[in-house]
PDB file of C-alpha atoms and ligand atoms in Angstrom:
ATOM      1  CA  MET A   1     303.036 -84.595 113.112  1.00 62.00           C
ATOM      2  CA  LYS A   2     303.875 -81.425 115.030  1.00 74.00           C
ATOM      3  CA  HIS A   3     301.219 -81.878 117.704  1.00 87.00           C
ATOM      4  CA  LEU A   4     302.318 -85.483 118.134  1.00 91.00           C
ATOM      5  CA  GLU A   5     305.874 -84.352 118.698  1.00 94.00           C
ATOM      6  CA  SER A   6     304.888 -81.874 121.360  1.00 93.00           C
ATOM      7  CA  ARG A   7     302.830 -84.511 123.157  1.00 92.00           C
ATOM      8  CA  LEU A   8     306.048 -86.471 123.543  1.00 94.00           C
ATOM      9  CA  THR A   9     308.353 -83.581 124.370  1.00 93.00           C
ATOM     10  CA  GLU A  10     306.010 -82.198 127.030  1.00 90.00           C
ATOM     11  CA  LYS A  11     306.479 -85.537 128.834  1.00 89.00           C
ATOM     12  CA  ASN A  12     310.229 -85.408 128.288  1.00 92.00           C
ATOM     13  CA  ILE A  13     310.158 -88.196 125.731  1.00 95.00           C
ATOM     14  CA  LYS A  14     312.467 -87.790 122.753  1.00 96.00           C
ATOM     15  CA  PRO A  15     310.277 -87.908 119.643  1.00 95.00           C
ATOM     16  CA  THR A  16     311.783 -90.725 117.585  1.00 94.00           C
ATOM     17  CA  ALA A  17     310.039 -91.934 114.438  1.00 91.00           C
ATOM     18  CA  MET A  18     309.055 -95.147 116.201  1.00 91.00           C
ATOM     19  CA  ARG A  19     307.506 -93.374 119.193  1.00 94.00           C
ATOM     20  CA  LEU A  20     305.557 -91.060 116.914  1.00 94.00           C
ATOM     21  CA  VAL A  21     304.096 -94.033 115.067  1.00 92.00           C
ATOM     22  CA  VAL A  22     303.032 -95.712 118.305  1.00 94.00           C
ATOM     23  CA  LEU A  23     301.539 -92.504 119.719  1.00 95.00           C
ATOM     24  CA  ASP A  24     299.692 -91.819 116.483  1.00 93.00           C
ATOM     25  CA  SER A  25     298.190 -95.281 116.586  1.00 91.00           C
ATOM     26  CA  LEU A  26     297.130 -94.913 120.243  1.00 93.00           C
ATOM     27  CA  ILE A  27     295.455 -91.563 119.593  1.00 92.00           C
ATOM     28  CA  ARG A  28     293.284 -93.138 116.912  1.00 91.00           C
ATOM     29  CA  GLN A  29     291.844 -95.726 119.299  1.00 91.00           C
ATOM     30  CA  SER A  30     288.806 -95.063 121.412  1.00 88.00           C
ATOM     31  CA  SER A  31     289.448 -98.019 123.688  1.00 93.00           C
ATOM     32  CA  ALA A  32     292.428 -99.328 125.649  1.00 95.00           C
ATOM     33  CA  GLN A  33     294.858-101.451 123.639  1.00 95.00           C
ATOM     34  CA  SER A  34     296.817-104.560 124.519  1.00 95.00           C
ATOM     35  CA  LEU A  35     300.309-105.061 123.114  1.00 93.00           C
ATOM     36  CA  THR A  36     298.850-107.611 120.715  1.00 91.00           C
ATOM     37  CA  ASP A  37     296.201-105.139 119.534  1.00 92.00           C
ATOM     38  CA  MET A  38     298.930-102.597 118.864  1.00 93.00           C
ATOM     39  CA  GLU A  39     301.159-105.137 117.168  1.00 90.00           C
ATOM     40  CA  LEU A  40     298.386-106.024 114.746  1.00 89.00           C
ATOM     41  CA  LYS A  41     297.821-102.382 113.880  1.00 87.00           C
ATOM     42  CA  MET A  42     301.493-101.618 113.358  1.00 83.00           C
ATOM     43  CA  GLU A  43     302.702-104.460 111.229  1.00 78.00           C
ATOM     44  CA  ARG A  44     306.258-103.390 110.705  1.00 78.00           C
ATOM     45  CA  LEU A  45     306.968-103.172 114.403  1.00 81.00           C
ATOM     46  CA  ASP A  46     308.568-105.887 116.417  1.00 85.00           C
ATOM     47  CA  ARG A  47     307.206-106.708 119.830  1.00 88.00           C
ATOM     48  CA  VAL A  48     310.355-105.900 121.772  1.00 92.00           C
ATOM     49  CA  THR A  49     310.554-102.382 120.350  1.00 91.00           C
ATOM     50  CA  LEU A  50     306.856-101.873 120.931  1.00 93.00           C
ATOM     51  CA  TYR A  51     307.156-103.096 124.498  1.00 94.00           C
ATOM     52  CA  ARG A  52     310.074-100.754 125.169  1.00 95.00           C
ATOM     53  CA  THR A  53     308.225 -97.824 123.649  1.00 96.00           C
ATOM     54  CA  ILE A  54     305.147 -98.446 125.756  1.00 96.00           C
ATOM     55  CA  ARG A  55     307.300 -98.793 128.855  1.00 95.00           C
ATOM     56  CA  THR A  56     308.905 -95.423 128.191  1.00 95.00           C
ATOM     57  CA  PHE A  57     305.458 -93.932 127.643  1.00 95.00           C
ATOM     58  CA  GLU A  58     304.238 -95.427 130.900  1.00 92.00           C
ATOM     59  CA  GLU A  59     307.241 -94.272 132.914  1.00 90.00           C
ATOM     60  CA  ASN A  60     306.831 -90.739 131.615  1.00 90.00           C
ATOM     61  CA  GLY A  61     303.123 -90.500 132.282  1.00 89.00           C
ATOM     62  CA  LEU A  62     301.908 -90.687 128.699  1.00 92.00           C
ATOM     63  CA  VAL A  63     300.014 -93.966 129.001  1.00 93.00           C
ATOM     64  CA  HIS A  64     298.653 -95.961 131.910  1.00 91.00           C
ATOM     65  CA  ARG A  65     298.132 -99.679 132.224  1.00 91.00           C
ATOM     66  CA  ILE A  66     294.776-101.235 132.878  1.00 92.00           C
ATOM     67  CA  GLU A  67     294.164-104.677 134.328  1.00 90.00           C
ATOM     68  CA  ASP A  68     290.565-105.286 133.382  1.00 87.00           C
ATOM     69  CA  GLY A  69     290.361-108.837 134.651  1.00 83.00           C
ATOM     70  CA  SER A  70     290.642-110.322 131.169  1.00 83.00           C
ATOM     71  CA  GLY A  71     294.191-111.365 132.033  1.00 88.00           C
ATOM     72  CA  ILE A  72     295.592-109.125 129.318  1.00 91.00           C
ATOM     73  CA  THR A  73     297.197-105.824 130.263  1.00 94.00           C
ATOM     74  CA  LYS A  74     295.888-102.938 128.227  1.00 95.00           C
ATOM     75  CA  PHE A  75     297.174 -99.417 127.796  1.00 95.00           C
ATOM     76  CA  ALA A  76     295.479 -96.087 127.252  1.00 93.00           C
ATOM     77  CA  LEU A  77     296.674 -92.522 126.875  1.00 91.00           C
ATOM     78  CA  CYS A  78     296.796 -90.446 130.047  1.00 86.00           C
ATOM     79  CA  ALA A  79     295.366 -87.053 130.718  1.00 74.00           C
ATOM     80  CA  SER A  80     297.861 -84.213 130.651  1.00 65.00           C
ATOM     81  CA  GLY A  81     298.304 -84.220 134.433  1.00 63.00           C
ATOM     82  CA  CYS A  82     300.449 -87.348 134.526  1.00 66.00           C
ATOM     83  CA  ASP A  83     304.210 -87.162 134.470  1.00 65.00           C
ATOM     84  CA  ILE A  84     307.350 -88.946 135.541  1.00 63.00           C
ATOM     85  CA  GLU A  85     306.403 -88.317 139.180  1.00 66.00           C
ATOM     86  CA  GLY A  86     303.319 -90.412 138.875  1.00 63.00           C
ATOM     87  CA  HIS A  87     299.921 -90.886 137.411  1.00 63.00           C
ATOM     88  CA  HIS A  88     297.261 -88.533 138.659  1.00 62.00           C
ATOM     89  CA  ASP A  89     294.368 -89.810 136.653  1.00 63.00           C
ATOM     90  CA  LEU A  90     293.030 -92.553 138.869  1.00 78.00           C
ATOM     91  CA  HIS A  91     289.785 -93.022 137.024  1.00 87.00           C
ATOM     92  CA  LEU A  92     287.399 -95.847 136.590  1.00 90.00           C
ATOM     93  CA  HIS A  93     287.675 -98.264 133.690  1.00 93.00           C
ATOM     94  CA  PHE A  94     284.744 -99.888 132.025  1.00 95.00           C
ATOM     95  CA  TYR A  95     284.950-103.335 130.481  1.00 95.00           C
ATOM     96  CA  CYS A  96     282.190-104.141 128.019  1.00 95.00           C
ATOM     97  CA  THR A  97     281.255-107.802 128.040  1.00 94.00           C
ATOM     98  CA  GLU A  98     279.740-107.474 124.548  1.00 95.00           C
ATOM     99  CA  CYS A  99     282.544-105.896 122.485  1.00 94.00           C
ATOM    100  CA  ARG A 100     285.246-106.797 125.051  1.00 92.00           C
ATOM    101  CA  GLU A 101     286.657-103.305 124.845  1.00 94.00           C
ATOM    102  CA  THR A 102     287.923-101.377 127.825  1.00 94.00           C
ATOM    103  CA  HIS A 103     287.259 -97.674 128.052  1.00 93.00           C
ATOM    104  CA  CYS A 104     288.712 -94.979 130.305  1.00 91.00           C
ATOM    105  CA  LEU A 105     286.079 -93.037 132.179  1.00 90.00           C
ATOM    106  CA  PRO A 106     288.239 -90.050 133.090  1.00 84.00           C
ATOM    107  CA  LYS A 107     285.392 -88.113 134.667  1.00 85.00           C
ATOM    108  CA  THR A 108     284.753 -90.894 137.154  1.00 86.00           C
ATOM    109  CA  ILE A 109     287.561 -90.535 139.674  1.00 81.00           C
ATOM    110  CA  ILE A 110     288.307 -93.378 142.076  1.00 82.00           C
ATOM    111  CA  PRO A 111     287.680 -92.151 145.625  1.00 82.00           C
ATOM    112  CA  GLU A 112     290.546 -92.457 148.040  1.00 82.00           C
ATOM    113  CA  ILE A 113     290.522 -95.983 149.445  1.00 85.00           C
ATOM    114  CA  LYS A 114     291.256 -96.256 153.158  1.00 90.00           C
ATOM    115  CA  LEU A 115     293.292 -99.335 153.952  1.00 94.00           C
ATOM    116  CA  PRO A 116     293.699-100.986 157.354  1.00 96.00           C
ATOM    117  CA  LYS A 117     296.891-100.194 159.252  1.00 96.00           C
ATOM    118  CA  GLY A 118     299.934-101.962 157.885  1.00 96.00           C
ATOM    119  CA  TYR A 119     298.652-102.277 154.323  1.00 95.00           C
ATOM    120  CA  GLN A 120     300.512-100.332 151.666  1.00 91.00           C
ATOM    121  CA  SER A 121     298.905 -99.565 148.358  1.00 86.00           C
ATOM    122  CA  LEU A 122     300.961 -99.669 145.172  1.00 83.00           C
ATOM    123  CA  GLU A 123     298.230 -99.061 142.704  1.00 80.00           C
ATOM    124  CA  THR A 124     294.470 -99.042 142.544  1.00 82.00           C
ATOM    125  CA  GLN A 125     292.405-100.404 139.708  1.00 85.00           C
ATOM    126  CA  LEU A 126     288.676-100.099 139.592  1.00 89.00           C
ATOM    127  CA  ILE A 127     286.882-101.937 136.826  1.00 92.00           C
ATOM    128  CA  VAL A 128     283.187-101.855 136.140  1.00 94.00           C
ATOM    129  CA  LYS A 129     281.893-104.580 133.853  1.00 95.00           C
ATOM    130  CA  GLY A 130     278.792-104.221 131.820  1.00 96.00           C
ATOM    131  CA  VAL A 131     277.510-103.088 128.457  1.00 97.00           C
ATOM    132  CA  CYS A 132     278.971 -99.963 126.903  1.00 95.00           C
ATOM    133  CA  ARG A 133     277.136 -97.126 125.185  1.00 93.00           C
ATOM    134  CA  SER A 134     277.640 -98.427 121.660  1.00 94.00           C
ATOM    135  CA  CYS A 135     276.615-101.985 122.489  1.00 96.00           C
ATOM    136  CA  GLY A 136     273.657-101.009 124.669  1.00 91.00           C
ATOM    137  CA  SER A 137     271.857 -98.777 122.213  1.00 79.00           C
TER     138      SER A 137
HETATM  139 ZN1   ZN B 201     280.693-102.568 123.949  1.00 57.09          ZN
HETATM  140 ZN1   ZN B 202     292.246 -94.975 131.850  1.00 57.09          ZN
END
């Protein structure tokens, strides 16, 4: 549990039992998780608490949200560079149409998008849809 605790404290998140459980569950997943996915994996957790926990994680740069076009927001753990100031891991996400899982591709950075004058960007999401490594082989 020690390494889990330090992953929270290094993002200035107080390591409560609840947060440790949620973090532990997220670390075990190889794909991005929706709140419903997480709820199913952590039975004794109510949705409101889970939602609050994820929001704290997001605000402190521990997880990032992914809109993969499925209409369901998913969350994945961030790289260590993210903090309360912002998320610095603007990477591509891959949605597999076979297993319907969304994966972070942290090595594929989204290039800076130039917007026309007068347009202000709040966030950038880049989703590639296709067949993932496990489904394609
Ligand atoms: Zn797949
Ligand atoms: Zn990601």
